Short mmCIF file of C-alpha atoms and ligand atoms in Angstrom, two decimals:
data_model
loop_
_atom_site.label_atom_id
_atom_site.label_comp_id
_atom_site.label_asym_id
_atom_site.label_seq_id
_atom_site.Cartn_x
_atom_site.Cartn_y
_atom_site.Cartn_z
CA MET H 1 -82.54 97.67 20.37
CA THR H 2 -84.64 100.34 19.68
CA THR H 3 -88.38 100.76 20.38
CA ALA H 4 -89.05 102.25 17.64
CA GLU H 5 -92.68 100.93 16.47
CA ASN H 6 -94.29 100.37 12.56
CA LEU H 7 -90.52 100.81 10.98
CA SER H 8 -90.27 99.17 7.38
CA GLU H 9 -88.45 95.45 6.80
CA LYS H 10 -85.59 96.96 5.41
CA VAL H 11 -84.79 99.39 7.60
CA ARG H 12 -84.95 96.27 9.97
CA ASP H 13 -82.98 93.99 8.68
CA PHE H 14 -80.12 97.42 8.36
CA ILE H 15 -80.43 97.22 11.99
CA ALA H 16 -80.24 93.99 13.15
CA SER H 17 -76.85 93.24 13.38
CA PRO H 18 -73.71 95.50 13.78
CA ARG H 19 -72.52 97.75 10.64
CA LYS H 20 -69.07 97.40 9.65
CA MET H 21 -66.64 100.26 8.30
CA LEU H 22 -66.03 99.59 3.97
CA ILE H 23 -63.26 99.75 3.18
CA ASN H 24 -61.55 98.47 -0.42
CA GLY H 25 -64.96 97.36 -1.43
CA LYS H 26 -65.77 95.21 1.40
CA TRP H 27 -67.53 95.30 4.34
CA THR H 28 -65.60 95.49 7.47
CA ASP H 29 -65.08 94.80 11.49
CA ALA H 30 -62.27 98.25 13.08
CA ALA H 31 -58.56 96.51 13.51
CA SER H 32 -59.72 96.50 16.96
CA GLY H 33 -62.52 95.29 17.56
CA LYS H 34 -64.60 97.98 19.04
CA THR H 35 -68.06 99.10 18.45
CA PHE H 36 -69.66 102.36 19.42
CA GLU H 37 -74.04 102.84 20.11
CA THR H 38 -75.84 104.56 17.83
CA LEU H 39 -78.77 106.22 19.02
CA ASP H 40 -82.83 107.14 19.07
CA PRO H 41 -82.92 110.56 20.47
CA SER H 42 -86.74 110.89 20.63
CA THR H 43 -85.58 107.28 23.28
CA GLY H 44 -81.98 107.67 23.97
CA GLU H 45 -82.27 103.52 23.42
CA SER H 46 -79.64 102.97 21.33
CA ILE H 47 -80.17 101.65 17.82
CA VAL H 48 -76.98 99.21 17.21
CA GLN H 49 -74.38 98.58 17.04
CA VAL H 50 -71.66 100.35 14.66
CA ALA H 51 -67.41 99.19 13.97
CA GLU H 52 -64.89 102.42 15.61
CA GLY H 53 -63.00 103.50 13.16
CA ASP H 54 -59.48 104.44 13.76
CA ARG H 55 -56.27 104.92 13.46
CA GLU H 56 -55.91 101.34 11.83
CA ASP H 57 -59.11 102.12 9.47
CA VAL H 58 -58.58 104.87 8.19
CA ASN H 59 -54.89 103.77 7.36
CA ARG H 60 -55.77 100.88 5.57
CA ALA H 61 -58.85 103.09 4.19
CA VAL H 62 -56.01 105.73 2.97
CA ALA H 63 -54.09 102.99 1.06
CA ALA H 64 -57.49 101.73 -0.79
CA ALA H 65 -57.80 105.01 -2.01
CA ARG H 66 -54.29 105.95 -3.44
CA THR H 67 -54.75 103.07 -4.81
CA ALA H 68 -58.43 102.84 -6.89
CA PHE H 69 -57.33 106.09 -7.71
CA GLU H 70 -53.58 105.54 -9.08
CA ASP H 71 -54.93 102.09 -11.13
CA SER H 72 -57.87 101.73 -10.74
CA PRO H 73 -60.12 102.76 -13.79
CA TRP H 74 -61.95 105.77 -12.30
CA SER H 75 -60.45 108.69 -12.61
CA ARG H 76 -59.29 107.23 -16.31
CA MET H 77 -62.33 105.98 -17.31
CA ALA H 78 -64.00 107.71 -20.34
CA PRO H 79 -66.15 110.08 -18.91
CA SER H 80 -69.54 109.23 -19.90
CA ALA H 81 -68.54 105.84 -18.75
CA ARG H 82 -68.44 108.18 -14.75
CA GLU H 83 -71.25 109.12 -14.63
CA LYS H 84 -73.67 106.17 -15.98
CA ILE H 85 -72.31 104.50 -12.68
CA MET H 86 -72.98 107.52 -10.50
CA HIS H 87 -76.93 107.78 -13.03
CA ARG H 88 -77.57 104.56 -11.30
CA LEU H 89 -76.38 105.49 -7.91
CA ALA H 90 -78.82 108.18 -8.56
CA ASP H 91 -81.43 105.94 -9.49
CA LEU H 92 -80.18 103.36 -6.77
CA MET H 93 -81.05 105.98 -3.80
CA GLU H 94 -83.83 107.15 -5.37
CA GLU H 95 -85.44 103.77 -5.05
CA ASN H 96 -84.62 103.28 -2.24
CA ALA H 97 -85.74 107.06 -0.80
CA ASP H 98 -88.29 106.16 1.38
CA VAL H 99 -85.43 104.13 2.87
CA LEU H 100 -83.50 106.18 3.97
CA ALA H 101 -86.12 108.51 4.69
CA GLU H 102 -86.56 106.35 7.47
CA LEU H 103 -83.44 105.89 8.71
CA GLU H 104 -83.21 109.33 8.84
CA ALA H 105 -85.25 109.84 11.01
CA LEU H 106 -84.86 106.63 13.54
CA ASP H 107 -81.11 108.12 14.03
CA ASN H 108 -81.11 111.92 13.81
CA GLY H 109 -83.96 112.32 15.39
CA LYS H 110 -86.08 113.55 12.27
CA ASN H 111 -89.14 114.24 10.92
CA VAL H 112 -89.80 111.38 8.93
CA ALA H 113 -91.61 113.27 5.56
CA VAL H 114 -89.74 116.08 5.46
CA ALA H 115 -86.02 113.81 5.37
CA ARG H 116 -87.50 112.05 2.07
CA ALA H 117 -89.36 115.67 0.41
CA VAL H 118 -86.20 117.57 1.44
CA ASP H 119 -82.96 115.81 2.37
CA VAL H 120 -83.31 112.79 0.46
CA GLN H 121 -85.03 114.78 -2.51
CA LEU H 122 -81.64 117.44 -2.25
CA ALA H 123 -79.06 114.25 -1.62
CA ILE H 124 -80.44 112.89 -4.87
CA ASP H 125 -80.72 115.41 -6.68
CA TYR H 126 -77.96 116.91 -5.96
CA MET H 127 -76.39 113.00 -7.03
CA ARG H 128 -77.79 113.37 -10.84
CA TYR H 129 -77.11 116.96 -11.15
CA MET H 130 -73.23 116.71 -10.02
CA ALA H 131 -73.63 112.91 -12.09
CA GLY H 132 -73.49 115.31 -16.00
CA TRP H 133 -70.41 116.84 -14.85
CA PRO H 134 -68.00 114.16 -15.43
CA THR H 135 -67.67 114.81 -19.21
CA LYS H 136 -69.30 118.82 -19.41
CA ILE H 137 -64.83 119.28 -17.06
CA GLY H 138 -63.01 120.55 -19.68
CA GLY H 139 -59.97 123.34 -19.75
CA ASP H 140 -59.56 126.53 -22.19
CA ILE H 141 -56.58 126.72 -25.02
CA LEU H 142 -55.08 129.74 -24.21
CA PRO H 143 -53.73 131.98 -27.12
CA MET H 144 -50.08 132.12 -25.45
CA SER H 145 -47.55 134.83 -26.66
CA VAL H 146 -44.24 134.68 -24.78
CA PRO H 147 -42.86 138.18 -25.18
CA TYR H 148 -39.17 137.51 -24.67
CA ALA H 149 -39.70 134.60 -27.82
CA PRO H 150 -41.27 136.01 -30.71
CA ASP H 151 -40.33 134.16 -33.70
CA ALA H 152 -41.25 130.42 -31.10
CA LYS H 153 -45.30 129.06 -32.25
CA PHE H 154 -46.21 128.07 -28.87
CA MET H 155 -49.62 125.99 -27.93
CA GLY H 156 -51.02 126.42 -24.04
CA TYR H 157 -53.61 125.21 -23.35
CA THR H 158 -55.15 123.14 -19.32
CA LEU H 159 -55.96 120.36 -17.96
CA LYS H 160 -58.38 120.04 -15.29
CA GLU H 161 -57.05 117.18 -13.36
CA PRO H 162 -58.78 115.18 -9.79
CA VAL H 163 -57.14 116.25 -7.00
CA GLY H 164 -56.69 112.79 -5.67
CA VAL H 165 -57.48 111.14 -2.73
CA VAL H 166 -60.25 112.73 -0.39
CA GLY H 167 -60.95 112.99 3.55
CA GLN H 168 -64.20 113.80 3.88
CA ILE H 169 -65.87 114.94 7.79
CA ILE H 170 -69.36 115.32 7.59
CA PRO H 171 -71.52 116.68 10.78
CA TRP H 172 -75.37 114.75 12.00
CA ASN H 173 -78.17 116.74 11.02
CA PHE H 174 -78.58 115.91 7.30
CA PRO H 175 -76.33 113.20 7.57
CA ALA H 176 -77.30 111.95 3.85
CA LEU H 177 -77.50 114.39 3.02
CA MET H 178 -73.54 115.98 3.45
CA ALA H 179 -72.85 112.40 1.55
CA SER H 180 -74.41 113.31 -1.07
CA TRP H 181 -72.86 116.68 -1.07
CA LYS H 182 -69.42 115.74 -0.40
CA LEU H 183 -69.22 113.14 -2.97
CA SER H 184 -70.77 113.65 -5.28
CA PRO H 185 -68.79 117.16 -7.19
CA ALA H 186 -65.70 113.95 -5.58
CA LEU H 187 -67.34 111.31 -7.86
CA ALA H 188 -67.72 113.43 -10.45
CA SER H 189 -64.52 114.60 -10.51
CA GLY H 190 -62.13 111.42 -10.47
CA CYS H 191 -61.44 112.35 -6.42
CA THR H 192 -61.92 108.51 -3.93
CA VAL H 193 -62.73 109.46 -1.51
CA VAL H 194 -62.14 108.53 2.47
CA LEU H 195 -65.96 109.54 4.12
CA LYS H 196 -65.96 109.62 7.61
CA PRO H 197 -70.14 110.66 8.81
CA ALA H 198 -70.49 111.36 11.95
CA GLU H 199 -70.70 109.48 15.17
CA GLU H 200 -74.52 110.72 16.07
CA THR H 201 -75.68 109.61 13.10
CA PRO H 202 -73.77 107.57 10.45
CA LEU H 203 -77.18 105.21 9.22
CA THR H 204 -77.89 106.53 6.18
CA ALA H 205 -74.20 106.99 5.12
CA LEU H 206 -72.95 103.21 5.83
CA TYR H 207 -76.67 101.97 3.94
CA ILE H 208 -76.02 104.56 0.73
CA GLY H 209 -71.85 102.66 1.17
CA GLU H 210 -75.15 99.76 0.50
CA LEU H 211 -75.96 101.13 -2.63
CA ILE H 212 -72.49 102.66 -3.61
CA CYS H 213 -71.59 98.86 -3.91
CA GLN H 214 -74.33 97.65 -6.17
CA ALA H 215 -73.76 100.90 -8.40
CA GLY H 216 -70.78 99.25 -10.23
CA PHE H 217 -67.31 101.80 -8.36
CA PRO H 218 -64.50 99.86 -8.96
CA GLU H 219 -63.23 98.74 -5.43
CA GLY H 220 -62.31 101.12 -2.82
CA VAL H 221 -63.28 104.35 -4.97
CA VAL H 222 -65.56 105.70 -2.10
CA ASN H 223 -63.68 104.15 1.45
CA ILE H 224 -67.02 104.80 4.90
CA ILE H 225 -64.96 104.88 8.34
CA PRO H 226 -67.60 105.13 11.10
CA GLY H 227 -65.94 106.62 14.07
CA TYR H 228 -65.35 109.81 16.21
CA GLY H 229 -63.17 112.80 15.26
CA HIS H 230 -60.78 113.24 17.57
CA THR H 231 -59.80 109.88 16.91
CA ALA H 232 -60.74 108.61 13.32
CA GLY H 233 -61.27 111.78 12.50
CA ALA H 234 -58.11 113.17 13.87
CA ALA H 235 -56.06 110.48 11.66
CA LEU H 236 -57.43 111.17 8.22
CA THR H 237 -56.62 115.00 8.77
CA GLU H 238 -53.36 114.04 9.47
CA HIS H 239 -52.05 111.36 6.76
CA GLU H 240 -49.61 111.80 4.22
CA ASP H 241 -51.71 109.94 1.81
CA VAL H 242 -54.39 112.49 1.96
CA ASP H 243 -54.25 114.93 -0.98
CA LYS H 244 -56.74 116.84 -0.16
CA ILE H 245 -59.84 117.44 3.32
CA ALA H 246 -63.55 118.58 2.77
CA PHE H 247 -64.66 119.79 6.35
CA THR H 248 -68.50 120.47 7.41
CA GLY H 249 -68.68 120.40 10.73
CA SER H 250 -68.39 124.04 13.75
CA THR H 251 -66.22 126.78 13.09
CA THR H 252 -64.03 124.97 16.41
CA VAL H 253 -63.74 121.68 15.08
CA GLY H 254 -62.87 123.32 11.57
CA LYS H 255 -59.83 125.49 12.97
CA ILE H 256 -58.22 122.62 14.24
CA ILE H 257 -58.77 120.70 11.06
CA VAL H 258 -57.66 123.67 9.21
CA LYS H 259 -54.17 123.69 10.88
CA ALA H 260 -53.60 119.96 11.29
CA ALA H 261 -53.17 119.95 6.94
CA ALA H 262 -51.96 122.45 6.90
CA ASP H 263 -47.95 120.28 7.65
CA THR H 264 -49.05 118.46 4.48
CA MET H 265 -50.56 121.48 2.80
CA LYS H 266 -53.83 119.66 2.47
CA ASN H 267 -55.64 121.23 0.23
CA VAL H 268 -59.27 122.14 2.63
CA SER H 269 -62.73 123.21 2.17
CA MET H 270 -65.11 124.26 5.46
CA GLU H 271 -68.04 124.20 5.31
CA LEU H 272 -68.29 126.10 9.45
CA GLY H 273 -71.29 127.11 11.21
CA GLY H 274 -73.20 130.48 10.94
CA LYS H 275 -75.03 132.99 12.70
CA SER H 276 -77.61 133.92 10.01
CA PRO H 277 -80.12 136.89 10.45
CA ALA H 278 -83.51 136.90 8.72
CA ILE H 279 -84.16 140.33 8.77
CA ILE H 280 -88.43 141.96 8.07
CA LEU H 281 -88.21 145.14 6.25
CA PRO H 282 -91.25 147.52 6.87
CA ASP H 283 -93.46 146.51 4.19
CA ALA H 284 -92.73 142.85 4.64
CA ASP H 285 -95.68 141.18 3.00
CA LEU H 286 -96.24 139.84 7.55
CA ASP H 287 -98.90 136.83 6.66
CA ILE H 288 -95.74 135.61 4.53
CA ALA H 289 -92.60 136.82 7.14
CA ILE H 290 -93.58 135.70 10.31
CA PRO H 291 -93.72 131.96 9.28
CA GLY H 292 -91.24 132.15 7.35
CA ALA H 293 -89.53 133.28 10.57
CA ALA H 294 -90.54 130.90 11.81
CA SER H 295 -89.64 128.23 9.81
CA ALA H 296 -86.28 129.78 8.85
CA ILE H 297 -85.05 128.72 13.04
CA PHE H 298 -87.56 126.15 13.67
CA PHE H 299 -86.97 123.77 10.61
CA ASN H 300 -84.69 120.38 11.88
CA MET H 301 -85.41 122.10 15.48
CA GLY H 302 -83.13 124.75 14.32
CA GLN H 303 -79.76 122.58 14.22
CA VAL H 304 -79.46 124.22 10.35
CA CYS H 305 -76.15 126.19 9.78
CA CYS H 306 -77.25 129.15 8.08
CA ALA H 307 -80.56 128.83 10.29
CA GLY H 308 -82.42 132.20 10.50
CA SER H 309 -81.61 132.15 14.56
CA ARG H 310 -80.76 136.05 14.36
CA LEU H 311 -84.58 137.47 13.57
CA PHE H 312 -83.75 141.74 12.98
CA VAL H 313 -87.63 142.97 13.24
CA PRO H 314 -88.40 147.29 12.83
CA ASP H 315 -90.20 149.54 16.54
CA ASN H 316 -93.46 149.52 14.08
CA LEU H 317 -93.76 145.73 13.15
CA TYR H 318 -92.66 144.89 16.14
CA ASP H 319 -94.91 143.63 18.57
CA LYS H 320 -97.15 142.05 15.98
CA VAL H 321 -94.69 139.71 14.41
CA ILE H 322 -93.42 138.80 18.31
CA ASP H 323 -97.36 137.88 18.37
CA GLY H 324 -96.48 135.86 15.41
CA LEU H 325 -93.52 134.62 15.78
CA ALA H 326 -94.73 132.57 19.73
CA ASN H 327 -98.04 131.76 18.33
CA GLU H 328 -95.45 129.65 14.96
CA ALA H 329 -94.23 128.10 18.27
CA ASN H 330 -96.52 126.66 20.59
CA ASN H 331 -98.48 125.89 17.43
CA MET H 332 -95.77 123.35 16.45
CA LYS H 333 -97.15 119.57 17.12
CA ILE H 334 -93.64 117.93 19.71
CA GLY H 335 -93.03 114.40 19.59
CA PRO H 336 -90.84 111.51 17.90
CA GLY H 337 -90.26 112.60 13.56
CA LEU H 338 -91.06 108.21 12.55
CA ASN H 339 -94.85 109.78 12.90
CA PRO H 340 -94.87 112.15 9.96
CA GLU H 341 -97.69 114.95 12.84
CA ASN H 342 -94.65 115.60 14.22
CA MET H 343 -92.90 119.04 13.60
CA ILE H 344 -90.89 120.21 17.05
CA ASN H 345 -88.83 116.27 16.58
CA PRO H 346 -85.40 115.94 19.61
CA LEU H 347 -82.57 117.28 19.36
CA VAL H 348 -79.91 115.26 17.54
CA SER H 349 -78.51 114.13 21.42
CA GLN H 350 -77.76 114.90 25.05
CA ILE H 351 -74.30 116.36 24.36
CA GLN H 352 -77.25 118.95 22.01
CA PHE H 353 -79.85 119.13 24.22
CA ASP H 354 -77.26 120.83 27.53
CA ARG H 355 -75.74 122.21 25.58
CA VAL H 356 -79.67 124.14 23.59
CA MET H 357 -81.52 124.61 27.82
CA SER H 358 -78.17 126.16 28.74
CA TYR H 359 -77.80 128.84 26.36
CA ILE H 360 -81.40 129.73 27.02
CA ASP H 361 -80.37 130.13 30.11
CA SER H 362 -77.78 132.40 29.68
CA GLY H 363 -79.74 134.67 27.63
CA ARG H 364 -82.73 134.30 30.42
CA GLY H 365 -79.04 135.89 32.58
CA GLU H 366 -78.08 138.18 30.33
CA GLY H 367 -82.18 140.18 30.28
CA ALA H 368 -83.65 138.32 27.55
CA GLU H 369 -87.65 137.56 27.28
CA VAL H 370 -88.63 134.39 27.00
CA ILE H 371 -91.77 135.00 25.02
CA ALA H 372 -92.56 131.32 23.65
CA GLY H 373 -90.93 127.28 25.01
CA GLY H 374 -87.76 127.94 27.28
CA GLY H 375 -88.03 125.09 27.74
CA ARG H 376 -87.48 120.57 28.11
CA SER H 377 -90.71 118.99 26.69
CA GLY H 378 -91.99 115.54 28.08
CA ASP H 379 -89.87 113.64 30.32
CA THR H 380 -87.16 111.54 27.60
CA GLY H 381 -85.42 112.05 24.66
CA TYR H 382 -83.78 115.30 23.23
CA PHE H 383 -86.84 117.52 23.13
CA VAL H 384 -86.69 121.28 23.58
CA GLU H 385 -89.44 123.88 22.84
CA PRO H 386 -89.86 125.76 20.14
CA THR H 387 -88.38 129.07 21.41
CA VAL H 388 -88.81 133.33 21.41
CA LEU H 389 -86.16 135.62 23.34
CA ALA H 390 -86.87 138.82 22.53
CA LYS H 391 -84.75 141.97 23.94
CA THR H 392 -82.19 140.53 22.97
CA THR H 393 -79.61 142.93 21.90
CA ARG H 394 -76.13 143.26 20.45
CA ASP H 395 -73.46 142.53 23.16
CA MET H 396 -75.19 138.58 24.30
CA LYS H 397 -74.38 135.60 24.47
CA VAL H 398 -76.66 134.33 22.88
CA VAL H 399 -76.58 136.51 20.37
CA GLN H 400 -72.85 136.19 18.99
CA GLU H 401 -72.90 132.58 20.16
CA GLU H 402 -74.42 129.58 17.15
CA ILE H 403 -76.25 127.67 19.72
CA PHE H 404 -77.87 125.20 17.29
CA GLY H 405 -81.49 124.75 17.58
CA PRO H 406 -84.11 126.08 18.17
CA VAL H 407 -84.28 129.20 19.41
CA VAL H 408 -84.72 132.50 18.82
CA CYS H 409 -82.73 136.22 19.31
CA VAL H 410 -85.13 138.98 18.16
CA GLN H 411 -83.69 142.03 17.98
CA ARG H 412 -85.36 145.63 17.29
CA TYR H 413 -85.01 148.18 15.02
CA GLY H 414 -85.33 152.41 13.83
CA ASP H 415 -84.92 152.88 10.32
CA VAL H 416 -83.52 151.18 7.19
CA SER H 417 -79.88 152.43 6.84
CA GLU H 418 -78.95 150.02 10.54
CA ILE H 419 -79.74 146.54 8.56
CA PRO H 420 -76.28 145.73 6.98
CA ALA H 421 -74.01 146.36 10.34
CA LEU H 422 -76.86 144.78 12.36
CA ALA H 423 -76.48 141.60 9.23
CA ASN H 424 -73.19 141.71 9.74
CA ASP H 425 -72.57 141.75 12.88
CA THR H 426 -70.94 138.16 13.70
CA VAL H 427 -67.70 136.38 12.59
CA TYR H 428 -70.05 134.17 10.92
CA GLY H 429 -71.14 134.81 7.38
CA LEU H 430 -73.19 131.46 6.04
CA GLY H 431 -76.57 133.43 5.41
CA ALA H 432 -79.50 135.71 5.48
CA SER H 433 -82.81 136.99 4.62
CA ILE H 434 -84.59 139.84 4.07
CA TRP H 435 -88.42 140.47 3.35
CA THR H 436 -89.36 142.72 0.91
CA ARG H 437 -91.86 143.83 -1.18
CA ASP H 438 -89.16 146.86 -2.91
CA VAL H 439 -87.47 146.11 -4.94
CA GLY H 440 -84.78 149.27 -4.95
CA ASN H 441 -84.15 146.88 -0.78
CA ILE H 442 -83.05 144.16 -3.17
CA ILE H 443 -80.89 145.57 -4.95
CA ASN H 444 -79.43 148.58 -2.17
CA ILE H 445 -79.15 145.53 0.53
CA VAL H 446 -78.37 142.34 -0.84
CA PRO H 447 -74.18 143.68 -1.95
CA LYS H 448 -73.85 145.23 1.68
CA ILE H 449 -74.23 141.64 3.73
CA LYS H 450 -71.43 139.92 4.14
CA SER H 451 -72.58 136.06 3.99
CA GLY H 452 -72.37 133.41 0.80
CA SER H 453 -76.19 133.13 0.72
CA VAL H 454 -79.42 136.02 0.97
CA TRP H 455 -83.04 135.05 -0.01
CA VAL H 456 -85.04 136.97 -0.44
CA ASN H 457 -88.89 136.47 0.83
CA CYS H 458 -87.93 132.73 2.02
CA HIS H 459 -84.86 131.07 3.53
CA SER H 460 -82.48 127.85 3.83
CA ILE H 461 -84.07 127.10 0.32
CA LEU H 462 -80.93 125.42 -1.07
CA ASP H 463 -80.62 123.89 -4.69
CA ALA H 464 -78.36 121.20 -6.75
CA VAL H 465 -78.27 124.11 -8.74
CA MET H 466 -77.09 126.59 -6.28
CA PRO H 467 -73.81 127.03 -4.20
CA PHE H 468 -73.98 127.02 -0.77
CA GLY H 469 -70.65 128.31 1.19
CA GLY H 470 -69.30 130.45 3.90
CA TYR H 471 -68.32 134.18 4.21
CA LYS H 472 -65.62 134.60 7.05
CA GLN H 473 -66.06 132.44 9.94
CA SER H 474 -68.92 130.12 8.41
CA GLY H 475 -65.43 129.09 6.31
CA TYR H 476 -64.42 128.51 2.05
CA GLY H 477 -65.01 127.16 -0.61
CA LYS H 478 -68.32 125.63 -1.28
CA ASP H 479 -70.36 122.98 -1.35
CA MET H 480 -73.46 122.51 -4.26
CA GLY H 481 -73.39 124.12 -8.07
CA LYS H 482 -70.63 123.33 -10.36
CA GLU H 483 -68.58 125.71 -8.01
CA ALA H 484 -68.23 122.74 -6.39
CA LEU H 485 -66.50 121.00 -8.58
CA ASP H 486 -63.75 123.24 -8.30
CA SER H 487 -62.52 122.50 -4.30
CA TYR H 488 -61.84 118.77 -6.17
CA LEU H 489 -60.57 119.54 -9.59
CA GLU H 490 -56.65 120.40 -9.97
CA THR H 491 -55.78 122.80 -13.30
CA LYS H 492 -52.67 121.68 -15.04
CA ALA H 493 -50.89 123.67 -17.36
CA VAL H 494 -49.32 122.73 -20.63
CA CYS H 495 -47.78 124.37 -23.05
CA ILE H 496 -45.97 122.55 -26.43
CA MET H 497 -43.99 124.80 -28.47
CA ALA H 498 -43.75 124.00 -31.82
P1 NAP W 1 -68.47 119.27 15.19
O1 NAP W 1 -68.36 119.44 16.18
O2 NAP W 1 -67.69 119.81 14.65
O3 NAP W 1 -68.47 118.43 13.66
C1 NAP W 1 -67.77 117.70 12.39
C2 NAP W 1 -67.45 116.87 12.16
O4 NAP W 1 -66.33 116.81 12.50
C3 NAP W 1 -67.88 114.96 12.72
O5 NAP W 1 -67.77 114.09 12.90
C4 NAP W 1 -66.77 114.68 14.08
O6 NAP W 1 -66.63 113.86 14.45
C5 NAP W 1 -65.84 115.75 13.37
N1 NAP W 1 -65.17 116.51 14.34
C6 NAP W 1 -64.60 116.65 15.48
N2 NAP W 1 -63.89 116.66 15.77
C7 NAP W 1 -63.02 116.78 15.10
C8 NAP W 1 -61.36 116.21 14.68
N3 NAP W 1 -60.25 117.03 16.30
N4 NAP W 1 -60.18 116.28 14.14
C9 NAP W 1 -61.59 115.46 12.63
N5 NAP W 1 -62.69 115.21 12.73
C10 NAP W 1 -63.37 115.80 14.00
O7 NAP W 1 -69.64 119.58 14.34
P2 NAP W 1 -71.04 118.95 14.40
O8 NAP W 1 -71.63 119.16 16.39
O9 NAP W 1 -71.03 117.66 14.39
O10 NAP W 1 -72.04 119.84 13.64
C11 NAP W 1 -72.74 120.71 13.92
C12 NAP W 1 -72.29 122.11 13.75
O11 NAP W 1 -72.04 121.83 11.59
C13 NAP W 1 -72.76 122.91 13.31
O12 NAP W 1 -71.57 124.34 14.35
C14 NAP W 1 -72.80 123.38 12.30
O13 NAP W 1 -73.27 124.75 11.80
C15 NAP W 1 -71.92 123.63 10.83
N6 NAP W 1 -72.64 122.90 9.72
C16 NAP W 1 -72.59 123.71 8.48
C17 NAP W 1 -72.23 122.96 7.90
C18 NAP W 1 -72.32 123.87 5.91
O14 NAP W 1 -72.44 123.33 5.10
N7 NAP W 1 -71.69 125.39 6.87
C19 NAP W 1 -74.24 122.44 8.05
C20 NAP W 1 -74.47 121.04 8.44
C21 NAP W 1 -73.15 122.21 10.04
P3 NAP W 1 -67.70 113.05 15.89
O15 NAP W 1 -69.12 112.00 15.19
O16 NAP W 1 -66.96 112.42 16.80
O17 NAP W 1 -68.60 113.88 16.11
MG1 MG W 2 -78.54 108.41 16.50
#
């Protein structure tokens, strides 16, 4: 049991006994009877045992989702009735927002106040935003000509229909938010779902499952199977009766899933990794750009798919920016996320800790200069100091590969004309930021950056209305915004001859 103190009564209750999986509206043990531990990353201690889903559980969940899709009223329900249930879920999430934030901080390690203000609030906002869509999803009436049947009259129209049973696989960095990113558009479209949260952080998805049961969804519309990727996740991606896989995670696993899904020609959407540039232009306001570049990488300990992990600085500002950035890094308070004053919290797991530390060693080995951080903090939990690597160059492993930790690689440049090539110099294309006061720079540079999001004088700003997703090996399909609906809907063309 975790030693975390001062937990609210609701959170204590929730972790007082092993958590089960949600299949067909009922909380059930794994068919194998197996459980796994979820850990508190600030201590490495167990929080609670969780049912470990595998192929048999996935089979049962998919069968429930299929029955719900074909026979329950969900996909044929009046759109306004579907909206009402989704709004009820958003209301319940709002009422329980503090509980969700606390559970997130406990399970993932992150700052509880940030989890409340950012992760959980965005999760609620997006559920609410999508709750407004069912009454607005419609097709078109199309003016048909049919040149080879000039004497007949035709009417053409399109119907938007839910894709069907959707398997959703999500990562551990924003567990509640990722659950909402996936569930909200699927539910708005009328799909039914089997969701597999990350093994490291199953708790907030399971808590949202409790709220789903209270909100009035028909049984089997949402099924939640905690478990491991190579077992439960693989069973979901290979399942013949799953129509679509929506995945957020690493590019490496994304490629495995696309290949597995190809056998049954599933619709897939992929939100994958990144190595996003933050680009300070010579005219930038450094009072904004330096703290902005720091938060672009250190927010959520760099465990952000669009983190500004490559920082580009012009020669004439280099020393000033490096000093300012080191100062920001050295002044961040490090400690457990349940204390809201601690802005640098543990990484999610021992595996991530080891991975990030080995990248820092690799950077040193390849000649990068450690200007701040570079080591472990404390001797329990998975704390890594916010780290600034200077004198990095394009060919270094730390510059090309996603570290997914609080490590920024600073590169210098001479002329603004070099920017597009530098920004696009990885296999990824998820996000980018430019820091400038010159609108001409914005107009010229934004179209040349190959990434799904570009922020100007800010970084990683997300909102329910803004579509989010990658170019290149950062994936395809969008989360958030109305674009997220596209991949959960089929378009049926209907032609009537008069
Ligand atoms: P990951 O290792 O790719 O895991 C993501 C999810 O996939 C987990 O639920 C995992 O299960 C599951 N999985 C692993 N192997 C699988 C397999 N063979 N078949 C089916 N599912 C499988 O990624 P992560 O380390 O959790 O998350 C970090 C990565 O996610 C980073 O690369 C980051 O950039 C990316 N990310 C992208 C976005 C975006 O929107 N583009 C957002 C957040 C994160 P387990 O529970 O066993 O791990
Ligand atoms: Mg955990």
